[in-house]
Short mmCIF file of N, CA, C and O in Angstrom, two decimals:
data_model
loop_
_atom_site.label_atom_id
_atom_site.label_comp_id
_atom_site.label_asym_id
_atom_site.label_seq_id
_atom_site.Cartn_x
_atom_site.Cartn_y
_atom_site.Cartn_z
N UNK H 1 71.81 93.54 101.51
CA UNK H 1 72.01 93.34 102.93
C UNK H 1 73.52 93.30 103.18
O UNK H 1 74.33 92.89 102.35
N UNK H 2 73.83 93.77 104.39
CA UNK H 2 75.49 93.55 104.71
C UNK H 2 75.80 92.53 105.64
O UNK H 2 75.35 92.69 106.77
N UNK H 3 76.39 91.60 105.43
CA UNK H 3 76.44 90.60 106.14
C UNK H 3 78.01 90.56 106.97
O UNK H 3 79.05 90.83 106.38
N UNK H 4 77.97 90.25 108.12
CA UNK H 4 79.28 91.02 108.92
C UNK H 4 79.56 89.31 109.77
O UNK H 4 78.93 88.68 110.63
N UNK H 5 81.02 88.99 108.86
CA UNK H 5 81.45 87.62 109.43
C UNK H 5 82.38 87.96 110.61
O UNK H 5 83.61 88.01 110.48
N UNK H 6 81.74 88.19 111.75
CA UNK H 6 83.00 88.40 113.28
C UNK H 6 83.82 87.36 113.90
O UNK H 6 84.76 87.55 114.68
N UNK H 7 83.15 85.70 113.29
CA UNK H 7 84.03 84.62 114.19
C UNK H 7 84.57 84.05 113.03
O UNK H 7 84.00 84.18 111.94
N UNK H 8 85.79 83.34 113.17
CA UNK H 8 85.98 82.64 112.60
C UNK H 8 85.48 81.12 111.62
O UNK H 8 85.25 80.00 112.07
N UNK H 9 85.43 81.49 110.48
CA UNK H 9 84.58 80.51 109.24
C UNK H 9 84.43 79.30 109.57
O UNK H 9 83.48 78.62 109.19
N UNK H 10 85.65 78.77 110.55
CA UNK H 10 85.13 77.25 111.22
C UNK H 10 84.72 77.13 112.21
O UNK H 10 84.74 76.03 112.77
N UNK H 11 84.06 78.57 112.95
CA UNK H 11 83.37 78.20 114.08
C UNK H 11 82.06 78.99 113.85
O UNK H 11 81.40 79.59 114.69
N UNK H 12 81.83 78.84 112.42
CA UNK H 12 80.39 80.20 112.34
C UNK H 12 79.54 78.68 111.49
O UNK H 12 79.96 77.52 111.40
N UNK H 13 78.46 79.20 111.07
CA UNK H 13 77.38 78.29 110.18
C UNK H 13 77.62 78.94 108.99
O UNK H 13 76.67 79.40 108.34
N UNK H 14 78.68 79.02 108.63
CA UNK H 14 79.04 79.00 106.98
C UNK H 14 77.97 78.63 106.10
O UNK H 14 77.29 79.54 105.62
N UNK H 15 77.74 77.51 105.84
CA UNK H 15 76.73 77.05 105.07
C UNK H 15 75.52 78.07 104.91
O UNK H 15 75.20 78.44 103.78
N UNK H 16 74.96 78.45 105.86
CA UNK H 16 73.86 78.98 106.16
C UNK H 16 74.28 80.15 105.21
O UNK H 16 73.81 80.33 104.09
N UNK H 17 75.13 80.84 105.76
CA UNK H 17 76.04 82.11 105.47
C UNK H 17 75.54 82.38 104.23
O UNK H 17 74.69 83.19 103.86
N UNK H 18 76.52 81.12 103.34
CA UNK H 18 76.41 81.58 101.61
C UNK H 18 75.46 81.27 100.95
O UNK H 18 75.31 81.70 99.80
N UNK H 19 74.43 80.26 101.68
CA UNK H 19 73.20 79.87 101.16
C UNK H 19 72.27 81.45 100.92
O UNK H 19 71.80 81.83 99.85
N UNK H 20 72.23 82.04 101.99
CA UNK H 20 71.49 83.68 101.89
C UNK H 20 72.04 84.51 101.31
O UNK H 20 71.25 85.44 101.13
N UNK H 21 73.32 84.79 100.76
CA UNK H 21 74.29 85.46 100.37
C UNK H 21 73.53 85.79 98.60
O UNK H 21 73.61 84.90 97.77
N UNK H 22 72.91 86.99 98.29
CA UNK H 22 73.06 87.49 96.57
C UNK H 22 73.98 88.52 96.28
O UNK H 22 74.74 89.14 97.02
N UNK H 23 73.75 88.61 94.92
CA UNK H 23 74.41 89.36 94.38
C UNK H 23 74.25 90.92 94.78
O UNK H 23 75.15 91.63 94.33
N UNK H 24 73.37 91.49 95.46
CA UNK H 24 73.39 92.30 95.76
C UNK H 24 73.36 92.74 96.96
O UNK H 24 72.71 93.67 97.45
N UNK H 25 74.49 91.64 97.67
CA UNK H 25 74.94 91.93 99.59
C UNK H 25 76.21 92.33 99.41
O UNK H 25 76.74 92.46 98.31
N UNK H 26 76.75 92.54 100.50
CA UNK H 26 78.35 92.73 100.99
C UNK H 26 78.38 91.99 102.19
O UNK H 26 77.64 92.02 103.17
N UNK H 27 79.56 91.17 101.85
CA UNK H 27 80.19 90.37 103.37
C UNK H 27 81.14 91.04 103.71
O UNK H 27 81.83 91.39 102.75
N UNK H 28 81.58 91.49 104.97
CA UNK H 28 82.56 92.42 105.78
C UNK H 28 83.48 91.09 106.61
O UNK H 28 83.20 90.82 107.78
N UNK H 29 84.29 90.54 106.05
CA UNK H 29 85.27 90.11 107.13
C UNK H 29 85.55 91.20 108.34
O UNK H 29 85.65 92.40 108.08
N UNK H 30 85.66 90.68 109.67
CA UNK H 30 85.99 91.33 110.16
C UNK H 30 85.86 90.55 111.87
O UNK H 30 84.89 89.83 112.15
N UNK H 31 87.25 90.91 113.08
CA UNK H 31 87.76 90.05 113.94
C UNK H 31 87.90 88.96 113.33
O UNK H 31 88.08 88.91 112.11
N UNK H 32 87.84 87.95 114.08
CA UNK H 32 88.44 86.85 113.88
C UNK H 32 87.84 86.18 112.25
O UNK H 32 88.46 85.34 111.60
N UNK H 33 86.67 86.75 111.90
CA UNK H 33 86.49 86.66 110.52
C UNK H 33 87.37 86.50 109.55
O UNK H 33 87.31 85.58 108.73
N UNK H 34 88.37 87.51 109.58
CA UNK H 34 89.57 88.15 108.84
C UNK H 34 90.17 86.50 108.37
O UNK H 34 90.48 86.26 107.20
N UNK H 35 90.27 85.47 109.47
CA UNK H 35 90.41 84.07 108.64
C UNK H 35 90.22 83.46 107.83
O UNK H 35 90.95 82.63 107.29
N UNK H 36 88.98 83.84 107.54
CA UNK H 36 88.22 83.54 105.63
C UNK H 36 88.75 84.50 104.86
O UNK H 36 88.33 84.80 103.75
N UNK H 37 89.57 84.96 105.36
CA UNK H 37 90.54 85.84 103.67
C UNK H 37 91.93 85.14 103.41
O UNK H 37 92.68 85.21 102.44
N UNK H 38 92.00 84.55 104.43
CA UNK H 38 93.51 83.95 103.90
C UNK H 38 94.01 83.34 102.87
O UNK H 38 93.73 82.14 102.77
N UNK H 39 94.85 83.96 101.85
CA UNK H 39 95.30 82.76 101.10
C UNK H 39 95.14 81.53 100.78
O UNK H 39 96.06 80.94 101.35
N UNK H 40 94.29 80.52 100.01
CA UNK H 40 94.94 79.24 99.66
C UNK H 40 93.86 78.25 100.97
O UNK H 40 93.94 77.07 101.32
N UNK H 41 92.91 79.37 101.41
CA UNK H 41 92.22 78.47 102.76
C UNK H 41 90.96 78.13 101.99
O UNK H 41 90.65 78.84 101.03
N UNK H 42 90.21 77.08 102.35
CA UNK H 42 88.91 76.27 102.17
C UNK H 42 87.81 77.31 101.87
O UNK H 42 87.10 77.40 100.87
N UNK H 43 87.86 78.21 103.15
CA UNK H 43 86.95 78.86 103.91
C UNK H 43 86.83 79.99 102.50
O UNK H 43 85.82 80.40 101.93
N UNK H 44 88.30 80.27 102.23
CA UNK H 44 88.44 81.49 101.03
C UNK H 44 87.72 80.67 100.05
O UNK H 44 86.56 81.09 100.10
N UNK H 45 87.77 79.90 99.35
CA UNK H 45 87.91 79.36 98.04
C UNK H 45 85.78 79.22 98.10
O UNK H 45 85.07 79.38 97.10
N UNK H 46 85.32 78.93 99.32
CA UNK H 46 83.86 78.95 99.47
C UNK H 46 83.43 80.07 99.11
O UNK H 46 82.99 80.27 97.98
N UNK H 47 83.53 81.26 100.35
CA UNK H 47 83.22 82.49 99.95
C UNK H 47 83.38 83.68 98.50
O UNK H 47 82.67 84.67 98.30
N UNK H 48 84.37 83.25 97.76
CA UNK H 48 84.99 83.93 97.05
C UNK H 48 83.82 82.77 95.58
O UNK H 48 83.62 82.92 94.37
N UNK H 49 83.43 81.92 96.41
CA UNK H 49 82.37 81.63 94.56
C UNK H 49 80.70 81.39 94.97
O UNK H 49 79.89 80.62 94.46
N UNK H 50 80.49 82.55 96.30
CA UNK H 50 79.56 83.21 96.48
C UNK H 50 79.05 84.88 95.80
O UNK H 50 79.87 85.80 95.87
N UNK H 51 78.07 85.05 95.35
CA UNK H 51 78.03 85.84 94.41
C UNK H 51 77.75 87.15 95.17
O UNK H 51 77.01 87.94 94.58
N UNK H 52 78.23 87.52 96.40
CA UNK H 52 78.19 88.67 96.96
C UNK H 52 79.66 89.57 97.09
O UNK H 52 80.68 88.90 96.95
N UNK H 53 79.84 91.10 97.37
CA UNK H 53 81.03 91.50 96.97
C UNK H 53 81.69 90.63 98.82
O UNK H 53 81.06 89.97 99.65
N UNK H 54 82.86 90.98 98.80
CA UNK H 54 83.51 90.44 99.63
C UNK H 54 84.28 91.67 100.28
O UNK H 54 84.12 92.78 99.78
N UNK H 55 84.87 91.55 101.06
CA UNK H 55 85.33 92.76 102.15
C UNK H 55 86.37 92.40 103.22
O UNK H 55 86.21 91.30 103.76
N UNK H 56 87.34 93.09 103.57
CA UNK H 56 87.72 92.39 104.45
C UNK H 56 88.60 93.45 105.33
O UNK H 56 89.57 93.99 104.82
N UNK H 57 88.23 93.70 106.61
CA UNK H 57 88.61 95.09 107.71
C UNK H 57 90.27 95.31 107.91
O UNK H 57 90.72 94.82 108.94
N UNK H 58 90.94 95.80 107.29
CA UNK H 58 92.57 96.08 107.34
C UNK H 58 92.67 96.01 108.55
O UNK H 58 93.43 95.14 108.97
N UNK H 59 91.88 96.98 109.66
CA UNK H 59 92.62 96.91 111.03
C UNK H 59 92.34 95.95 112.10
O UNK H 59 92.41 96.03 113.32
N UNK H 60 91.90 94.68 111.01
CA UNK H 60 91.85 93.21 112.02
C UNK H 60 92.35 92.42 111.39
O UNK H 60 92.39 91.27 111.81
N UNK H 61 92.88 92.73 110.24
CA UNK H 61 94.18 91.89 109.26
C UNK H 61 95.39 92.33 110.16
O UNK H 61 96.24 91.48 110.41
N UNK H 62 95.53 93.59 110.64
CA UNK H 62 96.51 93.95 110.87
C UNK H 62 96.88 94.02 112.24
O UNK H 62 98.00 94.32 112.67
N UNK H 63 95.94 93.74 112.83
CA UNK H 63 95.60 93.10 114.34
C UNK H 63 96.39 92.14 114.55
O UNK H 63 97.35 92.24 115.32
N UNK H 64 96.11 91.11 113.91
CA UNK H 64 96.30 89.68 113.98
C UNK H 64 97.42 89.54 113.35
O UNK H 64 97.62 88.33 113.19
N UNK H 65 98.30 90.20 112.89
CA UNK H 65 100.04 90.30 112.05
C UNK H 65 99.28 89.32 110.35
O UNK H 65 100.31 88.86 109.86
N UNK H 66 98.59 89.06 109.82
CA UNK H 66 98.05 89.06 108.88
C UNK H 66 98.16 89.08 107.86
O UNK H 66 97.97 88.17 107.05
N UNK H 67 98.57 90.42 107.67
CA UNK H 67 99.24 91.39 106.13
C UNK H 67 99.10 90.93 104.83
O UNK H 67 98.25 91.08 103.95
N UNK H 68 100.38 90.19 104.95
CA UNK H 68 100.82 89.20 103.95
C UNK H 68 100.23 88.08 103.43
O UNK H 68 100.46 87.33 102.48
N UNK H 69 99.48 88.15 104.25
CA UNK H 69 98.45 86.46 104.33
C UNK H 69 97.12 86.73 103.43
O UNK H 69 96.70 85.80 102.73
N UNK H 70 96.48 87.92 103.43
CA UNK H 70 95.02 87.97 102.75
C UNK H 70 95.25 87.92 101.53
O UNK H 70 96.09 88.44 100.79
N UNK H 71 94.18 87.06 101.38
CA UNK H 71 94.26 87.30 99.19
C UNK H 71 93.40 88.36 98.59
O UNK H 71 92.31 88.65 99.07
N UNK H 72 93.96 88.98 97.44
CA UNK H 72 94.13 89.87 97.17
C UNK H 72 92.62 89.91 96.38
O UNK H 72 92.19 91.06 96.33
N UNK H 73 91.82 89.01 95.81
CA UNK H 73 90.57 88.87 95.35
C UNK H 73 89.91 89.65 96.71
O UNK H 73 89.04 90.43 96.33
N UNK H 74 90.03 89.66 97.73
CA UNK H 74 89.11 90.28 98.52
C UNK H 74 89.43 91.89 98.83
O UNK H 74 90.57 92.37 98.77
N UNK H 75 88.28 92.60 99.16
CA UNK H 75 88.36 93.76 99.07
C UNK H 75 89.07 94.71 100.40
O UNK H 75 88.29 95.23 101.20
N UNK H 76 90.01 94.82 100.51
CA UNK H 76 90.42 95.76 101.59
C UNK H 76 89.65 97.24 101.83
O UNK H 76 89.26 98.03 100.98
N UNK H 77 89.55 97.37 103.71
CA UNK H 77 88.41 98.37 103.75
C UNK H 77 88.61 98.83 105.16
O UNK H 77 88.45 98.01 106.06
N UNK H 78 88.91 99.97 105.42
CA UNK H 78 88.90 100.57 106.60
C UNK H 78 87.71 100.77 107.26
O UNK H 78 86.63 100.30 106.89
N UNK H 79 88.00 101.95 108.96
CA UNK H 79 86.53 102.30 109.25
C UNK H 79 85.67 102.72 108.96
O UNK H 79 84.51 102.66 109.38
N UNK H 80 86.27 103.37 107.98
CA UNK H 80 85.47 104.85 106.88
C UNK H 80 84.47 104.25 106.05
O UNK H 80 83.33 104.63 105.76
N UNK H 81 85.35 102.89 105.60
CA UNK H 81 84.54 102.26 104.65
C UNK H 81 83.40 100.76 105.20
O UNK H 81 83.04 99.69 104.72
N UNK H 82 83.24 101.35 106.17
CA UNK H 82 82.86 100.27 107.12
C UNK H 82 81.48 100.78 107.17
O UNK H 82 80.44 100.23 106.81
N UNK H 83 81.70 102.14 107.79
CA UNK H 83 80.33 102.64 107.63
C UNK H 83 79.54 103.17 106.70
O UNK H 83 78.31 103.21 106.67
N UNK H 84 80.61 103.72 105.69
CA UNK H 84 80.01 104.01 103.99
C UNK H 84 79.14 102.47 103.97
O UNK H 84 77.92 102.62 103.89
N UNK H 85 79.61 101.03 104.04
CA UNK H 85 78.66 99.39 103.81
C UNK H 85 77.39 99.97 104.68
O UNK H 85 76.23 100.13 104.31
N UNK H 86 78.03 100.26 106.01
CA UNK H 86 76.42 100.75 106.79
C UNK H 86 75.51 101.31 106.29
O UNK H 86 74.37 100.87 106.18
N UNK H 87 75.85 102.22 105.97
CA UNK H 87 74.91 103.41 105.26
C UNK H 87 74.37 103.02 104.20
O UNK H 87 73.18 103.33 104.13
N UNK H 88 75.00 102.16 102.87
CA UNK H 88 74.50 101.59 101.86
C UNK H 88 73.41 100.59 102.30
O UNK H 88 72.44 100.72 101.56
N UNK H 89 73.19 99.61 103.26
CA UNK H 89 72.66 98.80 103.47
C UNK H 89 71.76 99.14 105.38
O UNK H 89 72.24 99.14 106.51
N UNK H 90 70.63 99.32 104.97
CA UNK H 90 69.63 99.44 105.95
C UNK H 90 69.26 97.77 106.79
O UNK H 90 69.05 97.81 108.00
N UNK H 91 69.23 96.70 106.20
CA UNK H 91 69.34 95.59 106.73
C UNK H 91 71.35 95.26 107.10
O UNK H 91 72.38 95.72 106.61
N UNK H 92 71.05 94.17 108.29
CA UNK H 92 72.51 93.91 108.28
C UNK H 92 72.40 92.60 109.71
O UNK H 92 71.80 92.64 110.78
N UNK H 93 73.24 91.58 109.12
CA UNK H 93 73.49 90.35 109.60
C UNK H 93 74.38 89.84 109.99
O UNK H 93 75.22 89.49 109.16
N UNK H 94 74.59 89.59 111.20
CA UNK H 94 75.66 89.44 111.83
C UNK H 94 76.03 87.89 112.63
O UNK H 94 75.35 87.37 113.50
N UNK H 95 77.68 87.23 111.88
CA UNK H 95 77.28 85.98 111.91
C UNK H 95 79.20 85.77 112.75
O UNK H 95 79.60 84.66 113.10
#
C-alpha cells in the first residue's frame, strides 16, 4: 500500500500511521508532511524504525526552503517518481 503523509506529523494520527505501516508499503512525505524528514526530529526518529520504505517529495522540501534540513536516511523523489509509487501500489492512504 502507499501511504501519502500531506499534514504535518504533529497534526496527523501518527500512531495510527505506523501501527498499519509493513514492510511491504511506501510512505511518501509530501506538503507539509515533508516535516517528518527533518533532521534530528521525534517525528523522524518514529518513522524511520517503521518497517516501510520511506520517501520524501523534493519539490515540497524545496517549497518550504528545506534542502539542507532532510535526513538523508529518507528517500528523495520527484513527480516522476511519485507516480512510478502510484502505479506500483493499487491501494493508497492518505493521512
Amino acid at each position: 500500500m502507499l501511504h501519502t503523509l500531506m499534514h504535518s506529523p504533529y497534526y496527523s494520527d501518527l500512531d495510527t500511521l505506523l501501527l498499519l505501516l509493513t514492510a511491504q508499503d511506501d510512505l511518501l512525505l509530501l506538503q507539509d508532511g515533508v516535516l517528518g524528514a527533518l533532521e534530528g526530529s521525534r517525528a523522524l526518529n518514529r518513522l524511520l524504525a517503521s518497517p516501510a520504505t520511506l520517501w520524501v517529495l523534493t519539490e515540497d522540501v524545496t517549497a518550504r526552503g528545506l534542502a539542507g534540513q532532510i535526513s538523508a536516511k529518507i528517500r528523495p523523489v520527484d513527480y516522476t517518481g511519485f507516480v512510478t509509487l502510484t502505479e506500483k501500489h493499487q491501494q493508497q492512504m492518505t493521512w
